[in-house]
Short mmCIF file of C-alpha atoms in Angstrom, two decimals:
data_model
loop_
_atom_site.label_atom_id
_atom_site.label_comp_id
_atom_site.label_asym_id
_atom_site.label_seq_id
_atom_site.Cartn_x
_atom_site.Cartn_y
_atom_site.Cartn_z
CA UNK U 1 50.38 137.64 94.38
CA UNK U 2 47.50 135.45 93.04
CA UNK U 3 44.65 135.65 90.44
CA UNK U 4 42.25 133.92 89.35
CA UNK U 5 42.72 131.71 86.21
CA UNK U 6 41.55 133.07 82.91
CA UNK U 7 39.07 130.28 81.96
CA UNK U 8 37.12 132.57 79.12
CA UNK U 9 39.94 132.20 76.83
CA UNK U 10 42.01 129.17 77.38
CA UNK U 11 44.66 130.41 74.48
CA UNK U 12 47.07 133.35 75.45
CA UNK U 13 45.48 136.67 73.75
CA UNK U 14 47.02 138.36 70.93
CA UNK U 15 48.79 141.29 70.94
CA UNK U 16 48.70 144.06 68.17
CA UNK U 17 51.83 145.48 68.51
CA UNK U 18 55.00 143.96 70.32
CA UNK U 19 56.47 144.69 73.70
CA UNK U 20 60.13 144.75 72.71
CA UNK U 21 61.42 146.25 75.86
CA UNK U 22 59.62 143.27 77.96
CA UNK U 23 61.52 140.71 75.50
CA UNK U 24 65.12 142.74 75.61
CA UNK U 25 64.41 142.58 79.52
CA UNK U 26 64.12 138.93 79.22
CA UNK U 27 66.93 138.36 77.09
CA UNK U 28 68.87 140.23 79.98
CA UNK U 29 67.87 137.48 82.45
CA UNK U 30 68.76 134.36 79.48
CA UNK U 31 72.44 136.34 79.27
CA UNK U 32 72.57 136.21 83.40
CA UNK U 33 70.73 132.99 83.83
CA UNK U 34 73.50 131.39 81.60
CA UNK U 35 76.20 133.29 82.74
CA UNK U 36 75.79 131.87 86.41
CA UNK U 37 75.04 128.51 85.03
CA UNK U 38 78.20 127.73 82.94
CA UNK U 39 80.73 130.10 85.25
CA UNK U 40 81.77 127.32 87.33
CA UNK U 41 83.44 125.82 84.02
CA UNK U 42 86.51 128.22 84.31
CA UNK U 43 86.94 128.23 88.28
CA UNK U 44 86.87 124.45 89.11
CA UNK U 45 90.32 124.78 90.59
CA UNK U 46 90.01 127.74 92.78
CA UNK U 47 85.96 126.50 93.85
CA UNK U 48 87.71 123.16 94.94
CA UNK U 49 90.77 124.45 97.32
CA UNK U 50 89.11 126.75 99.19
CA UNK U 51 85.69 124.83 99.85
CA UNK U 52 88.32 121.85 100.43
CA UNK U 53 87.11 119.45 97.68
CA UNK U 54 88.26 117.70 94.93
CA UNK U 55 87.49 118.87 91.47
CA UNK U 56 85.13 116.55 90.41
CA UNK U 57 83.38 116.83 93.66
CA UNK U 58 82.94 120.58 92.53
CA UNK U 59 82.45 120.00 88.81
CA UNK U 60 79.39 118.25 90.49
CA UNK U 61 77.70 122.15 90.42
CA UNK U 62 76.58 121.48 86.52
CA UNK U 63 75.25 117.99 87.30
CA UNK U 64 73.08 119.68 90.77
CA UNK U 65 71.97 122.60 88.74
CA UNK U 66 70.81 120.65 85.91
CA UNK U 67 69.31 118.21 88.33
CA UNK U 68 66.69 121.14 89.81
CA UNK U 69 66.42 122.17 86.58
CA UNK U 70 64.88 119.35 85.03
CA UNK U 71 62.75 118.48 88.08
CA UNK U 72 61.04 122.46 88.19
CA UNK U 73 60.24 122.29 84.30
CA UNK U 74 58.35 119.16 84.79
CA UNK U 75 56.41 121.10 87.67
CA UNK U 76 56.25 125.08 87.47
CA UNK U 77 53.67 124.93 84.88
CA UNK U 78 51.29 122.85 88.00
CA UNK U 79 52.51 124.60 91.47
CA UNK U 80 52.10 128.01 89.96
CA UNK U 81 48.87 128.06 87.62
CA UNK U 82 46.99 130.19 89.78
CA UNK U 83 49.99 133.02 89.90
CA UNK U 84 50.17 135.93 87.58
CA UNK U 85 53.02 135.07 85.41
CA UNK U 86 54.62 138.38 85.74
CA UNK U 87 55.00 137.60 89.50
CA UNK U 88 56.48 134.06 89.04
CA UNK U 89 59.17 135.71 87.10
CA UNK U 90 60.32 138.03 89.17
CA UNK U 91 59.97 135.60 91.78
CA UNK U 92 62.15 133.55 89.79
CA UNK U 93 64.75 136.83 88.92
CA UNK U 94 64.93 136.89 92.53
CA UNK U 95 66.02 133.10 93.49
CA UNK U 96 68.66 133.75 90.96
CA UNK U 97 70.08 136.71 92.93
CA UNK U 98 69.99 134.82 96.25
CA UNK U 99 71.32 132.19 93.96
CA UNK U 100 74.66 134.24 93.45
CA UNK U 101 74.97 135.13 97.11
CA UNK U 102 74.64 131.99 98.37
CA UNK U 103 77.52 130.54 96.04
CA UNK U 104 79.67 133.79 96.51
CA UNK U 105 79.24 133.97 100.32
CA UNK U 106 79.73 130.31 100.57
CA UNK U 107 81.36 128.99 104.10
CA UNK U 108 81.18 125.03 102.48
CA UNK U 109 80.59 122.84 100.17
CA UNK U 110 76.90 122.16 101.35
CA UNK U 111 75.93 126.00 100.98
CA UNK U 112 77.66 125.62 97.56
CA UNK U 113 75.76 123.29 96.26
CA UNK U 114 72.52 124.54 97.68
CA UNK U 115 73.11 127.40 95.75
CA UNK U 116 73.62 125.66 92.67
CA UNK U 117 70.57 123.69 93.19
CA UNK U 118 68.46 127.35 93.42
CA UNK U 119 70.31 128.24 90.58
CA UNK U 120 68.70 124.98 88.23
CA UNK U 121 65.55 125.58 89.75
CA UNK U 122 65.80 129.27 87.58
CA UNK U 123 66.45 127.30 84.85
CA UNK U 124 64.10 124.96 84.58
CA UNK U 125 61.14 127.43 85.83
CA UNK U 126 62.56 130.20 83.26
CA UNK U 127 62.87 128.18 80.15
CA UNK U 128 59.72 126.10 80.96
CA UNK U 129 57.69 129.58 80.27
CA UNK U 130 59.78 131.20 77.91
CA UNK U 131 58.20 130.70 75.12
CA UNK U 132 54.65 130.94 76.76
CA UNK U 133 55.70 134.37 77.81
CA UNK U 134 57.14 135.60 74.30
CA UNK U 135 53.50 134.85 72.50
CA UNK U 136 51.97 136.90 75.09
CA UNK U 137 54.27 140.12 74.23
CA UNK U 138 54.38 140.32 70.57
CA UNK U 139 52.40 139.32 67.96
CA UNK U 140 52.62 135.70 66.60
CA UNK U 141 54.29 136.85 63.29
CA UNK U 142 57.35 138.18 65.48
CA UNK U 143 57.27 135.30 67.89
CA UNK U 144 60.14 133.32 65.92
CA UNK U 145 62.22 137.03 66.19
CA UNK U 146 61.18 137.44 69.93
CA UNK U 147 62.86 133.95 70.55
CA UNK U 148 65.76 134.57 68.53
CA UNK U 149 66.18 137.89 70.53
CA UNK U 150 66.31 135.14 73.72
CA UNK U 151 68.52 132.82 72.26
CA UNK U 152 71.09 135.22 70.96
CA UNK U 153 71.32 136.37 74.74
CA UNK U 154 71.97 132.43 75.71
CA UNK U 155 74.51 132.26 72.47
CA UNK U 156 76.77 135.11 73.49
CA UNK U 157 76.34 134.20 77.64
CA UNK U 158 77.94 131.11 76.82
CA UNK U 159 80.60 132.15 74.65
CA UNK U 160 81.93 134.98 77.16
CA UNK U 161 80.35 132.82 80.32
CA UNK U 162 83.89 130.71 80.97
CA UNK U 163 86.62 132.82 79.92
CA UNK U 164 84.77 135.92 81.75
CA UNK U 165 84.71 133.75 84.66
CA UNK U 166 88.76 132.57 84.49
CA UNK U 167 89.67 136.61 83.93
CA UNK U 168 87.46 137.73 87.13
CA UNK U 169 88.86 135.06 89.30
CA UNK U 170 92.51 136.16 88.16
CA UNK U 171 91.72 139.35 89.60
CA UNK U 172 89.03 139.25 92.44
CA UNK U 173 88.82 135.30 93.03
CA UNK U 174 86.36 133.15 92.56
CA UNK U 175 84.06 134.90 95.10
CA UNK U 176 84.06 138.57 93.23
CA UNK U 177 83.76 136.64 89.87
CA UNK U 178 80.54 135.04 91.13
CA UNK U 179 79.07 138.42 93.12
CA UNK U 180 79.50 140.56 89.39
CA UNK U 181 75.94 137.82 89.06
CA UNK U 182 74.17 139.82 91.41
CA UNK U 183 73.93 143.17 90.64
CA UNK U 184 73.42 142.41 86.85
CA UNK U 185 70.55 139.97 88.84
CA UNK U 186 68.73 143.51 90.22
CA UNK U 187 69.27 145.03 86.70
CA UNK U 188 67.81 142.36 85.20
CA UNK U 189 64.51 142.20 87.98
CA UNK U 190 64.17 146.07 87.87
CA UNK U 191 63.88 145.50 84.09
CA UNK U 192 61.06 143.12 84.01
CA UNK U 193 59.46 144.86 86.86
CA UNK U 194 59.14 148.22 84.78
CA UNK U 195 58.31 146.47 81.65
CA UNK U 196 56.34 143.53 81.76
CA UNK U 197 52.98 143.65 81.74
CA UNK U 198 50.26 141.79 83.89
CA UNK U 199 50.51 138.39 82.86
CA UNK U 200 47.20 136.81 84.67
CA UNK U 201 47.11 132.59 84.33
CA UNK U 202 45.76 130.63 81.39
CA UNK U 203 43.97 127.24 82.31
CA UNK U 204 44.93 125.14 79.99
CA UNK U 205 42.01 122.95 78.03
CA UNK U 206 43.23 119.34 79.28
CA UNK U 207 44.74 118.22 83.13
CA UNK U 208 47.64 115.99 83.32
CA UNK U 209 50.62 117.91 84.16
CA UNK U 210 52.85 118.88 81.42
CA UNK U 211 53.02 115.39 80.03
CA UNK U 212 49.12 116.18 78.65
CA UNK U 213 50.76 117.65 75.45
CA UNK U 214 52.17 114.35 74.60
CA UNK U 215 48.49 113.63 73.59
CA UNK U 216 48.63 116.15 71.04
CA UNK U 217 49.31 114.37 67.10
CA UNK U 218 52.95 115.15 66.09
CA UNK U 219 54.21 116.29 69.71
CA UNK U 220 55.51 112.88 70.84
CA UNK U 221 57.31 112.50 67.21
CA UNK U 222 58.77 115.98 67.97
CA UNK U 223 59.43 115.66 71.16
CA UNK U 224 61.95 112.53 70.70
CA UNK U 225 63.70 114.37 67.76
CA UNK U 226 65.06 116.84 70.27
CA UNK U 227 66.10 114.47 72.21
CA UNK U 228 67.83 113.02 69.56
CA UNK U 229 69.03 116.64 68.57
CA UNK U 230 70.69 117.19 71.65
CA UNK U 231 71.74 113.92 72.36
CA UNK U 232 73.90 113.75 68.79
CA UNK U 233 75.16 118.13 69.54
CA UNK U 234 76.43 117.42 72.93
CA UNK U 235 77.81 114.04 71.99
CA UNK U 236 80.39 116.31 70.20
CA UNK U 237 80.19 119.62 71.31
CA UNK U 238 81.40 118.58 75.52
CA UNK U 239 84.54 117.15 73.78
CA UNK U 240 85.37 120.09 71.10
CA UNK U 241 88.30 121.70 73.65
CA UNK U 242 89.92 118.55 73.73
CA UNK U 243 89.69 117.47 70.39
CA UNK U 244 91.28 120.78 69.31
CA UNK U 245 94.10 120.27 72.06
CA UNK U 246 94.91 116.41 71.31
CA UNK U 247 93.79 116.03 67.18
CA UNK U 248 94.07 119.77 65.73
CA UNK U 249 97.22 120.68 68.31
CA UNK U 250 96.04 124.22 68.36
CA UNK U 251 97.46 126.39 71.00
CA UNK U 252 95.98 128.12 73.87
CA UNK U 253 95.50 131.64 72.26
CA UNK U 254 94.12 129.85 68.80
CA UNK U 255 91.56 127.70 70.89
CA UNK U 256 90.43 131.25 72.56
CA UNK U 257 89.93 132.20 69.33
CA UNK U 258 88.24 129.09 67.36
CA UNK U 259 86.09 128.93 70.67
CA UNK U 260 84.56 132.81 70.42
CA UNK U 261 84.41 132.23 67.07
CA UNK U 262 82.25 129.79 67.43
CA UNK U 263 79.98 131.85 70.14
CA UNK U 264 79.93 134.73 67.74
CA UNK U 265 78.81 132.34 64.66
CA UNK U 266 75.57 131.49 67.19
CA UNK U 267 74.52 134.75 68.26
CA UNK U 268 74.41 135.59 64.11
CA UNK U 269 72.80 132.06 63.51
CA UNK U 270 69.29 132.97 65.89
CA UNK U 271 69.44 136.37 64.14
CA UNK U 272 69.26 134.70 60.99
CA UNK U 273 66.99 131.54 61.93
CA UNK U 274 64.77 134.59 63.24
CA UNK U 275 63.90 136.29 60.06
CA UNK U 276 64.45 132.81 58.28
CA UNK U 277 61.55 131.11 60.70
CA UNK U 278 58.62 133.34 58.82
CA UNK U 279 58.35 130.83 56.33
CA UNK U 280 58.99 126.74 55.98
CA UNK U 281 59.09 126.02 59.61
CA UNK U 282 59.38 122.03 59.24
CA UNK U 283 62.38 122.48 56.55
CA UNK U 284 64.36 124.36 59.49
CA UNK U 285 63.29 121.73 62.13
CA UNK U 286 64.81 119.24 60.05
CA UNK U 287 68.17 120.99 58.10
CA UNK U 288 70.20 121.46 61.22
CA UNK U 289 70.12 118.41 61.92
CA UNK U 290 71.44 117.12 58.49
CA UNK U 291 73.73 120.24 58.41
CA UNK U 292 75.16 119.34 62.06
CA UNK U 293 75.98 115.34 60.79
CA UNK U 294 77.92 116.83 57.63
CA UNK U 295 80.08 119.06 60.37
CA UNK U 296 80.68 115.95 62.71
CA UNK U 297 81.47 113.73 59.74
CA UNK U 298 83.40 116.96 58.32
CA UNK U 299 85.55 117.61 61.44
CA UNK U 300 86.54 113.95 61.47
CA UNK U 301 87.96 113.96 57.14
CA UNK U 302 89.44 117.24 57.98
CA UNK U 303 89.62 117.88 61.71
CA UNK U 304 93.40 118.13 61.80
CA UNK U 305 93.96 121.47 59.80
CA UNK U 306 93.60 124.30 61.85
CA UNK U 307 91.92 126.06 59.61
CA UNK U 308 89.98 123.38 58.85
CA UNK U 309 88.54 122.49 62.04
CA UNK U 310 88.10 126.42 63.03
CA UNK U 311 85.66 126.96 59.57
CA UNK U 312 84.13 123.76 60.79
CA UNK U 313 83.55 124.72 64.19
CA UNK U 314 82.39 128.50 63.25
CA UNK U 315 79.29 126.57 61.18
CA UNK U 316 78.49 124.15 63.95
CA UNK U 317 78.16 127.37 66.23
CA UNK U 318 76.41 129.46 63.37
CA UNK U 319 73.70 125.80 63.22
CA UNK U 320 73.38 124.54 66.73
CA UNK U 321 72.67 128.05 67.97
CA UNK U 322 70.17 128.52 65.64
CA UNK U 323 68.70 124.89 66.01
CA UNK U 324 67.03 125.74 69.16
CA UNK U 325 65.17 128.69 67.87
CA UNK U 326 63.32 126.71 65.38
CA UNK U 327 61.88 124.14 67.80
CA UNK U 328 60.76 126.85 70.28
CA UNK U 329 59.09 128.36 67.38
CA UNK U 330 57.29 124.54 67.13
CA UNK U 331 56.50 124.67 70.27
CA UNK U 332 54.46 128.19 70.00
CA UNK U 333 52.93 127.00 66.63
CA UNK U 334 51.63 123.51 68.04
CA UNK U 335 50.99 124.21 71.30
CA UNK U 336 49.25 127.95 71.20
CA UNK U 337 47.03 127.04 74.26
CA UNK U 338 49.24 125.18 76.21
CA UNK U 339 53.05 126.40 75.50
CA UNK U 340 54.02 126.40 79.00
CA UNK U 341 53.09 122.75 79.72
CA UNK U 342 54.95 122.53 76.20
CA UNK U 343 57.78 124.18 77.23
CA UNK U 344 58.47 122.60 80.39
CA UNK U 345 58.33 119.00 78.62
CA UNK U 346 60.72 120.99 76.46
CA UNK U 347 63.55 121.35 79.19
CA UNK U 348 63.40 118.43 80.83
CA UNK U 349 63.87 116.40 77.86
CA UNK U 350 66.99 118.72 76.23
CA UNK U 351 68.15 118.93 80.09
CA UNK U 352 68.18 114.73 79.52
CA UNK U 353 69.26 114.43 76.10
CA UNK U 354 72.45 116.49 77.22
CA UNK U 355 73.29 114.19 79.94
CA UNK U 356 72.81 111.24 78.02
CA UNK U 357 74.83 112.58 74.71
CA UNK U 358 77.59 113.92 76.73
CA UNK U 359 78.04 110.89 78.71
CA UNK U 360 77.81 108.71 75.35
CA UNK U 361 80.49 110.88 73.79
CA UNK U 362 82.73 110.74 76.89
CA UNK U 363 82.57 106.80 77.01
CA UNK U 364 83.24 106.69 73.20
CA UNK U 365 86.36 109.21 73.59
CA UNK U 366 87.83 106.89 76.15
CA UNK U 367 87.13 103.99 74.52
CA UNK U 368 87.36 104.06 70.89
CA UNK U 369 88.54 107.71 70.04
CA UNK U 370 87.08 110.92 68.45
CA UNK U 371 86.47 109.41 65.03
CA UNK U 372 84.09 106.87 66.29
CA UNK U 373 82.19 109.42 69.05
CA UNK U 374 82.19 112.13 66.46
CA UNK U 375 80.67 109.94 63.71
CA UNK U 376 78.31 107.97 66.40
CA UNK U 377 77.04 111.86 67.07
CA UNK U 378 76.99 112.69 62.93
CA UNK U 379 74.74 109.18 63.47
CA UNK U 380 72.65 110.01 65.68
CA UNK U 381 72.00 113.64 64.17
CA UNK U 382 70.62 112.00 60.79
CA UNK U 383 68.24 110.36 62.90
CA UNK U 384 66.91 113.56 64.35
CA UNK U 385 66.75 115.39 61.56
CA UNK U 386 64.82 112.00 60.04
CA UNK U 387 62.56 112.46 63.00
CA UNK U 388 61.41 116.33 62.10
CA UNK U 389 61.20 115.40 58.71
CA UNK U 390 58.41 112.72 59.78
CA UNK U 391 56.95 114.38 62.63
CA UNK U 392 57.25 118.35 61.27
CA UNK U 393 54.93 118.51 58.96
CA UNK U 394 52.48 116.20 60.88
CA UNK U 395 52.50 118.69 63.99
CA UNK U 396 51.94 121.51 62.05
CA UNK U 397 49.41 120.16 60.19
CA UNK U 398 50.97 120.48 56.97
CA UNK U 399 51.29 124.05 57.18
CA UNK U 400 54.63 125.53 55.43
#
């Protein structure tokens, strides 16, 4: 369905009271979204004998999905500006449900991978207008709560995402594990169906593509401490399971239980950042970023206790979770016209800064050891929260 483009108010209009149902619904589709994007994690080996691959060939379904994803948040906001956003979502709910049938029903690797590749292009279109879509369902002083809402559904996908997977596939193989996507897939597009409203286009003040925003003052500094944010988190965070096997010697039920632990301490931290978020928006762009170096340097002193690394570990969760939250919030506050083009520029550079931080980490792991990649990530996590502390208060234009 098209519409025309709302040109007599180029900023999204205001609502007086909020549509929680609409933003529940969403967070239903974040839980899913994640759910199919991280499940492959915990059924590598059973993916790769019966498509007749080798596991790395199939651990290749992140890289693919993360691929599409960064290449549809750089676009979306373009190829769809005349649609009624409404419609692109549920267009989008419903990729995600072929999505899971293709991988499920798979007869090869190719069909696989195509499915994966649908899967990223949900991620990258969904995130891209997240935040967009939030400041047109509530009112801006429960925007930061509306996101948190989101990013508590991402928090606790991930943490139940992999071992949910490894159980299913115990029981009903890899197959049934990924088919339990599609039915919580119609849930999810019945929900947003019922309760979203009409969402009719914005035209945004400036053309360019989403790269416009960089024009904006302060967006370019805050765009490159994300980067940097990410970079330093997943520079750690892709090697925690090992470090706890090899440095900490935990075993296999106490790693299950530092791991939720940590997944639990995230879904608390975007409540929290939520109600925190109402006030002194460019101290919270900056402190996690300090708070996440002290934890890397931290789990390096102290990273052999047990109960050490597990406290640790629970505040990195409770932080990095939260982390997020706060720089969506930036994204509403300094780009109220234009949040999709905003938010898209948004994915594609975390989607980035992941795969350059967890490929930095890996290479430092190999090479020099987790004291050296852990405190190159506390490194590079001083310089982000450096970055907000520059570029913050300049995007926001000084505003607390």
């Amino acid at each position: 369905m098209t519409s025309s483009i709302t040109t007599a108010n180029t900023s999204a209009p205001k609502r007086a009271t909020a549509n929680w149902a609409a933003v529940g619904a969403l967070s239903l589709c974040v839980g899913t979204l994640i759910a199919s994007e991280f499940m492959p994690v915990s059924l590598l080996t059973p993916i790769a004998t019966d498509l007749q691959v080798s596991e790395g060939r199939a651990g290749q379904a992140i890289a693919v999905s993360g691929f599409f994803a960064v290449i549809t948040s750089l676009c979306i906001s373009t190829t769809t500006r005349r649609l009624d956003r409404k419609a692109v979502l549920l267009a989008l709910t419903g990729v995600m449900i072929v999505s899971g049938l293709m991988v499920a029903l798979a007869p090869n690797a190719g069909v696989f991978m195509a499915g994966r590749a649908l899967i990223g292009v949900v991620i990258g279109g969904f995130w891209s207008m997240s935040a967009a879509t939030v400041m047109r369902l509530v009112p801006s002083h429960d925007v930061p709560r509306a996101l948190g809402l989101l990013n508590g559904g991402n928090a606790l996908a991930t943490t139940i995402a992999a071992p949910l997977g490894s159980f299913l596939g115990q029981y009903i193989g890899w197959r049934g594990a990924f088919l339990c996507v599609v039915p919580l897939g119609l849930l999810t597009l019945a929900g947003q169906a019922l309760t979203l409203p009409r969402l009719p286009p914005i035209a945004p003040k400036t053309s360019g593509g989403v790269f416009r925003v960089l024009r904006r003052p302060g967006v370019p500094i805050g765009m490159a401490s994300v980067t940097v944010l990410f970079a330093g988190q997943f520079a750690l965070f892709t090697y925690t399971r090992p470090f706890l096997e090899t440095v900490t010697r935990v075993d296999v039920a106490s790693l299950s239980l530092i791991l939720l632990a940590m997944g639990l301490a995230g879904v608390a931290g975007t409540w929290v950042m939520g109600l925190l978020l109402r006030r002194r928006l460019h101290v919270l762009l900056a402190a996690p970023s300090f708070l996440l170096a002290l934890m890397a340097f931290s789990l390096i002193a102290f990273g052999a206790s047990p109960l050490a690394a597990a406290g640790l570990l629970a505040v990195w969760g409770l932080i990095s979770t939260a982390a997020p939250v706060a720089w969506w919030t930036w994204v509403s506050k300094t780009l109220p016209d234009d949040a999709e083009a905003g938010g898209g520029l948004m994915v594609a550079v975390i989607q980035l800064a992941i795969t350059l931080g967890a490929a930095l980490g890996g290479f430092l792991v190999d090479s020099r050891g987790y004291a050296v990649a852990f405190g190159a990530a506390g490194a590079i996590l001083c310089g982000a929260g450096v970055l907000a502390t520059v570029g913050a208060r300049r995007a926001l234009g000084r505003r607390p």
